[in-house]
Each structure stands twice: as C-alpha cells, then as structure tokens.
Coordinates of C-alpha atoms in Angstrom, one line a residue:
X28 CA -102.6 -18.1 152.2
X29 CA -104.8 -20.9 153.7
X30 CA -105.1 -24.1 151.6
X31 CA -108.6 -24.2 150.0
X32 CA -108.8 -27.9 151.1
X33 CA -108.6 -26.9 154.8
X34 CA -111.8 -28.4 156.2
X35 CA -111.6 -26.9 159.7
X36 CA -113.7 -23.9 158.5
X37 CA -116.4 -23.8 155.8
X38 CA -115.0 -22.7 152.5
X39 CA -115.8 -19.2 151.1
X40 CA -117.1 -18.3 147.7
X41 CA -115.0 -15.3 146.7
X42 CA -116.5 -13.0 144.0
X43 CA -114.1 -10.6 142.4
X44 CA -115.3 -7.6 140.3
X45 CA -117.7 -4.7 140.2
X46 CA -119.9 -3.1 142.9
X47 CA -121.7 -0.2 141.2
X48 CA -124.9 1.7 141.3
X49 CA -127.5 0.7 138.7
X50 CA -129.8 3.4 137.4
X51 CA -132.7 1.4 135.8
X52 CA -134.9 3.2 133.3
X53 CA -138.3 1.8 132.2
X54 CA -139.7 4.0 129.3
X55 CA -143.4 4.2 129.3
X56 CA -143.6 4.5 125.5
X57 CA -141.4 4.2 122.4
X58 CA -138.5 6.7 122.6
X59 CA -139.0 10.1 121.0
X60 CA -135.7 11.4 119.9
X61 CA -134.4 14.8 121.2
X62 CA -137.2 15.5 123.6
X63 CA -138.8 14.3 126.9
X64 CA -139.8 10.7 127.4
X65 CA -142.0 9.5 130.3
X66 CA -140.4 6.7 132.3
X67 CA -139.9 5.1 135.7
X68 CA -136.4 5.3 137.2
X69 CA -135.1 3.1 140.0
X70 CA -131.6 2.9 141.7
X71 CA -130.2 -0.3 143.1
X72 CA -127.0 -2.2 143.8
X73 CA -125.3 -3.4 140.7
X74 CA -122.3 -5.3 139.5
X75 CA -122.2 -8.9 138.4
X76 CA -119.7 -10.0 141.0
X77 CA -121.5 -8.2 143.9
X78 CA -124.8 -9.8 142.9
X79 CA -123.2 -13.3 142.8
X80 CA -121.9 -12.7 146.3
X81 CA -125.3 -11.8 147.6
X82 CA -127.0 -14.8 145.9
X83 CA -124.3 -17.2 147.2
X84 CA -124.5 -15.8 150.8
X85 CA -127.8 -17.5 151.3
X86 CA -126.1 -20.9 150.7
X87 CA -122.5 -20.5 152.0
X88 CA -120.0 -18.0 153.3
X89 CA -119.4 -15.4 150.6
X90 CA -116.9 -12.6 150.1
X91 CA -116.7 -9.7 147.7
X92 CA -113.5 -8.2 146.4
X93 CA -113.4 -5.0 144.4
X94 CA -112.7 -1.3 144.2
X95 CA -115.3 1.4 144.8
X96 CA -115.2 5.2 145.1
X97 CA -114.2 7.2 148.1
X98 CA -117.7 8.7 148.2
X99 CA -121.1 8.3 149.9
X100 CA -122.5 6.1 147.2
X101 CA -119.8 3.5 148.0
X102 CA -120.8 3.7 151.7
X103 CA -124.4 2.8 150.9
X104 CA -123.5 0.0 148.5
X105 CA -120.9 -1.7 150.8
X106 CA -123.3 -1.4 153.8
X107 CA -126.1 -2.9 151.8
X108 CA -123.8 -5.8 150.6
X109 CA -122.6 -6.4 154.2
X110 CA -126.3 -6.4 155.3
X111 CA -126.7 -9.6 153.2
X112 CA -124.0 -11.3 155.2
X113 CA -121.3 -10.8 152.6
X114 CA -117.7 -10.3 153.8
X115 CA -116.8 -7.0 151.9
X116 CA -113.2 -6.4 151.1
X117 CA -112.8 -3.2 149.0
X118 CA -110.2 -0.7 147.9
X119 CA -111.4 2.9 147.7
X120 CA -110.4 5.6 145.3
X121 CA -111.9 8.0 142.9
X122 CA -115.7 7.7 142.3
X123 CA -118.1 4.8 142.4
X124 CA -119.2 3.4 139.0
X125 CA -122.7 3.7 137.6
X126 CA -124.5 1.7 135.0
X127 CA -127.6 3.1 133.2
X128 CA -129.9 0.2 132.2
X129 CA -132.6 0.9 129.7
X130 CA -135.3 -1.8 129.7
X131 CA -137.6 -2.0 126.6
X132 CA -141.2 -3.2 126.4
X133 CA -140.0 -6.8 125.8
X134 CA -137.8 -6.7 129.0
X135 CA -134.5 -6.6 127.0
X136 CA -131.8 -4.5 128.6
X137 CA -129.4 -2.1 127.0
X138 CA -126.6 -1.0 129.3
X139 CA -124.4 2.1 129.5
X140 CA -121.6 1.3 131.9
X141 CA -119.3 3.8 133.5
X142 CA -117.2 1.5 135.7
X143 CA -115.1 4.3 137.2
X144 CA -113.3 3.0 140.3
X145 CA -114.3 -0.6 139.6
X146 CA -111.6 -0.7 136.9
X147 CA -109.0 0.6 139.3
X148 CA -108.6 -2.5 141.5
X149 CA -105.0 -2.8 142.5
X150 CA -102.9 -5.7 143.9
X151 CA -105.2 -7.9 146.1
X152 CA -103.7 -8.9 149.5
X153 CA -103.1 -12.6 150.0
X154 CA -105.3 -12.5 153.2
X155 CA -108.3 -11.6 151.1
X156 CA -108.2 -15.2 149.7
X157 CA -108.1 -16.9 153.1
X158 CA -110.3 -20.0 153.2
X159 CA -111.4 -19.5 149.6
X160 CA -113.2 -22.6 148.2
X161 CA -114.0 -21.0 144.8
X162 CA -113.2 -17.7 143.1
X163 CA -115.9 -16.4 140.7
X164 CA -114.7 -13.8 138.2
X165 CA -116.8 -11.9 135.6
X166 CA -115.0 -11.2 132.3
X167 CA -115.7 -7.5 133.0
X168 CA -112.7 -7.6 135.3
X169 CA -110.4 -7.8 132.2
X170 CA -111.9 -4.9 130.3
X171 CA -109.5 -2.2 131.6
X172 CA -106.3 -1.7 133.6
X173 CA -105.1 -1.9 136.3
X174 CA -107.9 -4.3 137.3
X175 CA -107.2 -6.7 134.5
X176 CA -103.6 -7.3 135.6
X177 CA -104.5 -7.4 139.3
X178 CA -107.1 -10.0 138.8
X179 CA -104.9 -12.2 136.6
X180 CA -102.2 -12.1 139.3
X181 CA -104.8 -13.0 141.9
X182 CA -105.9 -16.0 139.8
X183 CA -102.3 -17.2 139.3
X184 CA -101.9 -17.2 143.1
X185 CA -105.3 -19.1 143.4
X186 CA -104.1 -21.7 141.0
X187 CA -100.9 -22.3 143.0
X188 CA -103.1 -22.8 146.1
X189 CA -105.4 -25.2 144.3
X190 CA -108.5 -22.9 144.4
X191 CA -110.8 -23.5 141.4
X192 CA -112.2 -20.6 139.4
X193 CA -115.5 -19.9 137.6
X194 CA -115.5 -17.4 134.8
X195 CA -118.5 -15.5 133.4
X196 CA -118.4 -14.3 129.8
X197 CA -120.3 -11.2 131.0
X198 CA -121.5 -9.8 127.7
X199 CA -121.1 -10.1 123.9
X200 CA -120.1 -6.4 123.8
X201 CA -117.3 -7.0 126.2
X202 CA -116.0 -10.0 124.2
X203 CA -116.2 -8.0 120.9
X204 CA -114.3 -5.0 122.4
X205 CA -111.6 -7.3 123.9
X206 CA -111.2 -9.1 120.6
X207 CA -112.3 -12.8 120.1
X208 CA -108.8 -14.3 119.7
X209 CA -107.5 -12.3 122.6
X210 CA -110.5 -13.3 124.7
X211 CA -110.0 -17.0 123.9
X212 CA -106.4 -16.7 125.0
X213 CA -107.6 -15.2 128.2
X214 CA -110.0 -18.1 128.9
X215 CA -107.1 -20.5 128.1
X216 CA -104.8 -18.7 130.6
X217 CA -107.5 -18.6 133.3
X218 CA -108.5 -22.3 132.7
X219 CA -111.8 -22.0 134.6
X220 CA -113.4 -25.1 136.2
X221 CA -116.7 -23.6 135.2
X222 CA -117.5 -21.2 132.4
X223 CA -120.8 -19.3 132.2
X224 CA -122.1 -18.0 128.9
X225 CA -125.6 -17.4 127.4
X226 CA -126.2 -18.4 123.8
X227 CA -125.3 -15.0 122.4
X228 CA -122.0 -15.0 124.3
X229 CA -121.2 -18.6 123.3

C-alpha cells in the first residue's frame, strides 16, 4: 500500500459505498390511496458515495469502491461514473441496488432503498487504496453484512497507513435502525477526521 503522504503523485479521494439506480417519483397531486396517482418518474445514478466521487472528480483525482450487480444496469452506472473521470473499482455479484425516491410538494424526499449488491461488498484489495489522500465513507456502509465488516477492515488498514477518513451520518433512519449506542461506538472506532451530519442526524 502506498503511503498517503507520498507527494510524487496527486492524492486520490476514495469514496467507498453504494452505486445504485435512483428511481425518482414526483407526484402531481396529493396521494390517493389504493388507486392511480399521476406523477413524473426519472431514473438516474444514485448512491451517496458514488455522488461524492463525481463531485470530487472536478477538483482532484477520485476513486469509487463498491459492489454492483452482474447486470446491464451496473454496466450503465459504472460507465456513467467513469465518464466523469472517476476511477471505478467494483466487485460484481447478484443484482444492482435500486432506491425509489418520493419527492413531495415541498421538495422533501422519502426513500425506499433496496441496496441489493451494494451490501455485498467483500474484502477490498490493498491496491484499491493506492495513493489515497482521504477515504470518504457513508454510514450506509455499516447497515448490513458483509459490507460492514469489509469496510471496517479497510478503514483499519487506512489508519495504519495514515490515511484520514471522513464519515457521513447518512440518515436518521439508518442511525435508528443501527441503534444509537451501537452507532456512537461505531463512530468512536472509525475516529473520522471529518464527520458530516445534518441537524436531524446530529
């Protein structure tokens, strides 16, 4: 593993987590239960970690690490990510995850995630951390196994190499499902240099 302080090459922001398909639904009127509801539906690249990698790629070298399905949806998503200049490193198995996002009239989102293969990330090769300057991890990574254990092992190796970590709280729902005490223990074990949380999550 290359020391993150090696200045011979520009450091890479490494985002670890989900690359999924977002199905975004904008209802045209208040929901009518048990019948048809007019709406507009759009599909797009989703996943907090994948989005961070895309945003970062305009400022510095960026890499995405995750697990996607062995299916055509994954082909499209990984190609789109690479088209933004992101170095895409993925494991492939099963089916690609999908998140249905309902957007209300005030712009608030309600999400129905089916992470599928995103939760199946296995052991990450050391080479995938080459030249890492920072590792960014959404808390979604710790919602299910085997991804939770794989990412914790990756972060332990990063700590030994002196690579700092940023951690995103991800969502209030994720924290509640994880359990507050258990989640605080997780944050303490990760010891992030930067912790992102909105007011609700905090």
